PDB file of C-alpha atoms in Angstrom:
ATOM      1  CA  UNK A   1      -7.953  19.996 -29.182  1.00 92.00           C
ATOM      2  CA  UNK A   2      -4.335  20.486 -28.112  1.00 96.00           C
ATOM      3  CA  UNK A   3      -1.857  17.611 -27.983  1.00 96.00           C
ATOM      4  CA  UNK A   4      -1.908  17.760 -24.196  1.00 96.00           C
ATOM      5  CA  UNK A   5      -5.704  17.586 -24.090  1.00 97.00           C
ATOM      6  CA  UNK A   6      -6.033  14.635 -26.475  1.00 98.00           C
ATOM      7  CA  UNK A   7      -3.252  12.725 -24.696  1.00 98.00           C
ATOM      8  CA  UNK A   8      -4.892  13.323 -21.316  1.00 98.00           C
ATOM      9  CA  UNK A   9      -8.307  12.302 -22.629  1.00 98.00           C
ATOM     10  CA  UNK A  10      -6.997   9.069 -24.162  1.00 98.00           C
ATOM     11  CA  UNK A  11      -4.798   8.257 -21.159  1.00 98.00           C
ATOM     12  CA  UNK A  12      -7.744   8.747 -18.784  1.00 98.00           C
ATOM     13  CA  UNK A  13      -9.741   6.393 -21.001  1.00 98.00           C
ATOM     14  CA  UNK A  14      -6.904   3.833 -21.010  1.00 98.00           C
ATOM     15  CA  UNK A  15      -6.707   3.531 -17.218  1.00 98.00           C
ATOM     16  CA  UNK A  16     -10.376   2.679 -16.757  1.00 98.00           C
ATOM     17  CA  UNK A  17     -10.497  -0.703 -15.061  1.00 97.00           C
ATOM     18  CA  UNK A  18      -6.873  -0.754 -13.959  1.00 97.00           C
ATOM     19  CA  UNK A  19      -6.986  -1.097 -10.204  1.00 97.00           C
ATOM     20  CA  UNK A  20      -4.794  -2.501  -7.436  1.00 96.00           C
ATOM     21  CA  UNK A  21      -6.195  -6.009  -7.900  1.00 97.00           C
ATOM     22  CA  UNK A  22      -5.282  -6.079 -11.594  1.00 97.00           C
ATOM     23  CA  UNK A  23      -1.866  -4.512 -10.984  1.00 96.00           C
ATOM     24  CA  UNK A  24      -0.981  -7.369  -8.624  1.00 96.00           C
ATOM     25  CA  UNK A  25      -1.812 -10.127 -11.105  1.00 97.00           C
ATOM     26  CA  UNK A  26       0.582 -10.397 -14.047  1.00 96.00           C
ATOM     27  CA  UNK A  27      -1.792 -12.172 -16.409  1.00 96.00           C
ATOM     28  CA  UNK A  28      -4.809 -10.044 -15.532  1.00 97.00           C
ATOM     29  CA  UNK A  29      -2.806  -6.841 -15.931  1.00 98.00           C
ATOM     30  CA  UNK A  30      -1.095  -7.893 -19.144  1.00 97.00           C
ATOM     31  CA  UNK A  31      -4.325  -9.176 -20.694  1.00 97.00           C
ATOM     32  CA  UNK A  32      -6.233  -6.070 -19.664  1.00 98.00           C
ATOM     33  CA  UNK A  33      -3.701  -3.826 -21.400  1.00 98.00           C
ATOM     34  CA  UNK A  34      -3.252  -5.900 -24.560  1.00 97.00           C
ATOM     35  CA  UNK A  35      -7.004  -6.224 -25.002  1.00 98.00           C
ATOM     36  CA  UNK A  36      -7.477  -2.459 -25.153  1.00 98.00           C
ATOM     37  CA  UNK A  37      -7.834  -0.884 -28.593  1.00 98.00           C
ATOM     38  CA  UNK A  38      -4.346  -0.331 -30.013  1.00 97.00           C
ATOM     39  CA  UNK A  39      -4.379   3.455 -29.633  1.00 97.00           C
ATOM     40  CA  UNK A  40      -5.214   3.097 -25.920  1.00 98.00           C
ATOM     41  CA  UNK A  41      -2.489   0.456 -25.448  1.00 98.00           C
ATOM     42  CA  UNK A  42      -0.084   2.857 -27.112  1.00 98.00           C
ATOM     43  CA  UNK A  43      -1.078   5.835 -24.967  1.00 98.00           C
ATOM     44  CA  UNK A  44      -1.069   3.840 -21.743  1.00 98.00           C
ATOM     45  CA  UNK A  45       2.236   2.028 -22.217  1.00 98.00           C
ATOM     46  CA  UNK A  46       4.127   4.990 -23.690  1.00 98.00           C
ATOM     47  CA  UNK A  47       2.917   7.500 -21.091  1.00 98.00           C
ATOM     48  CA  UNK A  48       3.609   5.119 -18.202  1.00 98.00           C
ATOM     49  CA  UNK A  49       7.087   4.468 -19.630  1.00 98.00           C
ATOM     50  CA  UNK A  50       7.787   8.173 -20.036  1.00 98.00           C
ATOM     51  CA  UNK A  51       6.483   9.105 -16.594  1.00 98.00           C
ATOM     52  CA  UNK A  52       8.398   6.311 -14.870  1.00 97.00           C
ATOM     53  CA  UNK A  53      11.650   7.295 -16.563  1.00 97.00           C
ATOM     54  CA  UNK A  54      11.118  10.944 -15.665  1.00 95.00           C
ATOM     55  CA  UNK A  55      10.188  10.104 -12.096  1.00 95.00           C
ATOM     56  CA  UNK A  56      12.997   7.670 -11.310  1.00 94.00           C
ATOM     57  CA  UNK A  57      14.782   6.577 -14.446  1.00 96.00           C
ATOM     58  CA  UNK A  58      14.798   3.353 -16.412  1.00 96.00           C
ATOM     59  CA  UNK A  59      15.598   1.447 -13.240  1.00 94.00           C
ATOM     60  CA  UNK A  60      12.272   2.549 -11.752  1.00 95.00           C
ATOM     61  CA  UNK A  61      10.434   1.614 -14.963  1.00 97.00           C
ATOM     62  CA  UNK A  62      11.672  -1.964 -14.722  1.00 95.00           C
ATOM     63  CA  UNK A  63      11.611  -2.232 -10.919  1.00 93.00           C
ATOM     64  CA  UNK A  64       7.978  -1.099 -10.752  1.00 94.00           C
ATOM     65  CA  UNK A  65       7.062  -3.906 -13.162  1.00 96.00           C
ATOM     66  CA  UNK A  66       5.919  -1.626 -15.986  1.00 97.00           C
ATOM     67  CA  UNK A  67       8.953  -2.769 -17.947  1.00 97.00           C
ATOM     68  CA  UNK A  68       6.966  -5.914 -18.692  1.00 97.00           C
ATOM     69  CA  UNK A  69       5.559  -3.846 -21.578  1.00 98.00           C
ATOM     70  CA  UNK A  70       9.011  -2.774 -22.783  1.00 98.00           C
ATOM     71  CA  UNK A  71       8.860  -4.617 -26.090  1.00 98.00           C
ATOM     72  CA  UNK A  72       5.414  -3.169 -26.818  1.00 98.00           C
ATOM     73  CA  UNK A  73       6.647   0.310 -25.955  1.00 98.00           C
ATOM     74  CA  UNK A  74       9.420  -0.121 -28.525  1.00 98.00           C
ATOM     75  CA  UNK A  75       6.819  -1.003 -31.185  1.00 98.00           C
ATOM     76  CA  UNK A  76       4.655   1.949 -30.224  1.00 98.00           C
ATOM     77  CA  UNK A  77       7.512   4.444 -30.106  1.00 98.00           C
ATOM     78  CA  UNK A  78       8.415   3.322 -33.624  1.00 98.00           C
ATOM     79  CA  UNK A  79       4.798   3.783 -34.691  1.00 98.00           C
ATOM     80  CA  UNK A  80       4.816   7.404 -33.521  1.00 98.00           C
ATOM     81  CA  UNK A  81       8.343   7.892 -34.931  1.00 97.00           C
ATOM     82  CA  UNK A  82      10.225   8.500 -31.654  1.00 98.00           C
ATOM     83  CA  UNK A  83      13.269   6.586 -32.861  1.00 98.00           C
ATOM     84  CA  UNK A  84      15.764   8.066 -30.413  1.00 97.00           C
ATOM     85  CA  UNK A  85      13.613   6.936 -27.489  1.00 98.00           C
ATOM     86  CA  UNK A  86      13.365   3.501 -29.152  1.00 98.00           C
ATOM     87  CA  UNK A  87      17.152   3.314 -29.234  1.00 98.00           C
ATOM     88  CA  UNK A  88      17.436   4.106 -25.532  1.00 98.00           C
ATOM     89  CA  UNK A  89      14.830   1.556 -24.465  1.00 98.00           C
ATOM     90  CA  UNK A  90      16.346  -1.094 -26.731  1.00 98.00           C
ATOM     91  CA  UNK A  91      19.744  -0.549 -25.099  1.00 97.00           C
ATOM     92  CA  UNK A  92      18.215  -0.871 -21.619  1.00 97.00           C
ATOM     93  CA  UNK A  93      16.375  -4.079 -22.487  1.00 96.00           C
ATOM     94  CA  UNK A  94      19.470  -5.516 -24.134  1.00 95.00           C
ATOM     95  CA  UNK A  95      21.416  -4.765 -20.945  1.00 93.00           C
ATOM     96  CA  UNK A  96      19.007  -6.610 -18.674  1.00 93.00           C
ATOM     97  CA  UNK A  97      18.056  -9.376 -21.097  1.00 94.00           C
ATOM     98  CA  UNK A  98      21.509 -10.609 -22.009  1.00 91.00           C
ATOM     99  CA  UNK A  99      20.211 -14.176 -21.727  1.00 92.00           C
ATOM    100  CA  UNK A 100      17.917 -13.515 -24.681  1.00 95.00           C
ATOM    101  CA  UNK A 101      14.661 -14.580 -23.034  1.00 96.00           C
ATOM    102  CA  UNK A 102      11.541 -14.569 -25.149  1.00 97.00           C
ATOM    103  CA  UNK A 103       9.205 -11.627 -24.741  1.00 96.00           C
ATOM    104  CA  UNK A 104       6.883 -13.731 -22.584  1.00 96.00           C
ATOM    105  CA  UNK A 105       9.722 -14.925 -20.336  1.00 97.00           C
ATOM    106  CA  UNK A 106      11.134 -11.408 -20.083  1.00 96.00           C
ATOM    107  CA  UNK A 107       7.683 -10.121 -19.107  1.00 97.00           C
ATOM    108  CA  UNK A 108       7.331 -12.756 -16.383  1.00 96.00           C
ATOM    109  CA  UNK A 109      10.804 -12.030 -15.003  1.00 96.00           C
ATOM    110  CA  UNK A 110      10.218  -8.273 -14.917  1.00 96.00           C
ATOM    111  CA  UNK A 111       6.842  -8.679 -13.242  1.00 97.00           C
ATOM    112  CA  UNK A 112       8.159 -11.113 -10.639  1.00 96.00           C
ATOM    113  CA  UNK A 113      11.334  -9.026 -10.156  1.00 93.00           C
ATOM    114  CA  UNK A 114      13.589 -12.016 -10.794  1.00 92.00           C
ATOM    115  CA  UNK A 115      15.930 -10.227 -13.182  1.00 88.00           C
ATOM    116  CA  UNK A 116      19.287  -9.875 -11.512  1.00 79.00           C
ATOM    117  CA  UNK A 117      20.668  -7.293 -13.952  1.00 70.00           C
ATOM    118  CA  UNK A 118      18.317  -4.371 -13.276  1.00 73.00           C
ATOM    119  CA  UNK A 119      20.795  -1.668 -12.456  1.00 76.00           C
ATOM    120  CA  UNK A 120      21.166   2.063 -12.692  1.00 81.00           C
ATOM    121  CA  UNK A 121      20.987   3.362 -16.214  1.00 93.00           C
ATOM    122  CA  UNK A 122      22.413   6.802 -15.495  1.00 94.00           C
ATOM    123  CA  UNK A 123      23.845   7.409 -18.971  1.00 95.00           C
ATOM    124  CA  UNK A 124      20.702   6.183 -20.724  1.00 96.00           C
ATOM    125  CA  UNK A 125      18.522   8.200 -18.350  1.00 96.00           C
ATOM    126  CA  UNK A 126      20.550  11.318 -19.156  1.00 96.00           C
ATOM    127  CA  UNK A 127      20.225  10.607 -22.885  1.00 96.00           C
ATOM    128  CA  UNK A 128      16.477  10.256 -22.452  1.00 97.00           C
ATOM    129  CA  UNK A 129      16.111  13.519 -20.537  1.00 95.00           C
ATOM    130  CA  UNK A 130      18.082  15.378 -23.205  1.00 94.00           C
ATOM    131  CA  UNK A 131      15.577  14.387 -25.902  1.00 94.00           C
ATOM    132  CA  UNK A 132      12.837  16.791 -24.830  1.00 86.00           C
ATOM    133  CA  UNK A 133      13.942  19.526 -27.221  1.00 84.00           C
ATOM    134  CA  UNK A 134      14.641  17.336 -30.232  1.00 91.00           C
ATOM    135  CA  UNK A 135      12.031  14.577 -29.874  1.00 95.00           C
ATOM    136  CA  UNK A 136       9.155  16.007 -27.860  1.00 95.00           C
ATOM    137  CA  UNK A 137       6.990  13.022 -26.989  1.00 95.00           C
ATOM    138  CA  UNK A 138       3.886  15.168 -26.509  1.00 95.00           C
ATOM    139  CA  UNK A 139       4.113  16.424 -30.083  1.00 96.00           C
ATOM    140  CA  UNK A 140       4.708  13.001 -31.632  1.00 97.00           C
ATOM    141  CA  UNK A 141       2.050  11.257 -29.552  1.00 98.00           C
ATOM    142  CA  UNK A 142      -0.490  14.054 -29.926  1.00 97.00           C
ATOM    143  CA  UNK A 143      -0.075  14.216 -33.691  1.00 97.00           C
ATOM    144  CA  UNK A 144      -0.425  10.448 -33.956  1.00 97.00           C
ATOM    145  CA  UNK A 145      -3.648  10.471 -31.918  1.00 97.00           C
ATOM    146  CA  UNK A 146      -5.064  13.332 -33.973  1.00 96.00           C
ATOM    147  CA  UNK A 147      -4.402  11.359 -37.162  1.00 96.00           C
ATOM    148  CA  UNK A 148      -6.657   8.471 -36.092  1.00 94.00           C
TER     149      UNK A 148
END
């Protein structure tokens, strides 16, 4: 199985049960995701992060509420050894969480869109886009999934 195939298979598995009703309820959505097996949490949160950034940048990732999983994405990117992507996401979170909210408070504020500091992250977005050649997420994620 190629990296692309295993990632697609696991991502398709991870989105089972995620519907509009769940996406509108912070606790239901969060609990649904964190109660998945770890490898499915990893695939779901990392792929959503990556796709959001590629579609509209870090601003879109946070604005569309998926940033509520930002701290988990950092853990998972470390697990698959995508350290440069970790660095970028950590900088973005540090920028919008200058108050130092707990993870739970940060999650609530992202989901409810009550963070005032969500801004354009043009430089960080550019850094992220430039990583494709040196830290290909598909390779790292695919190899991790194959190792399970």
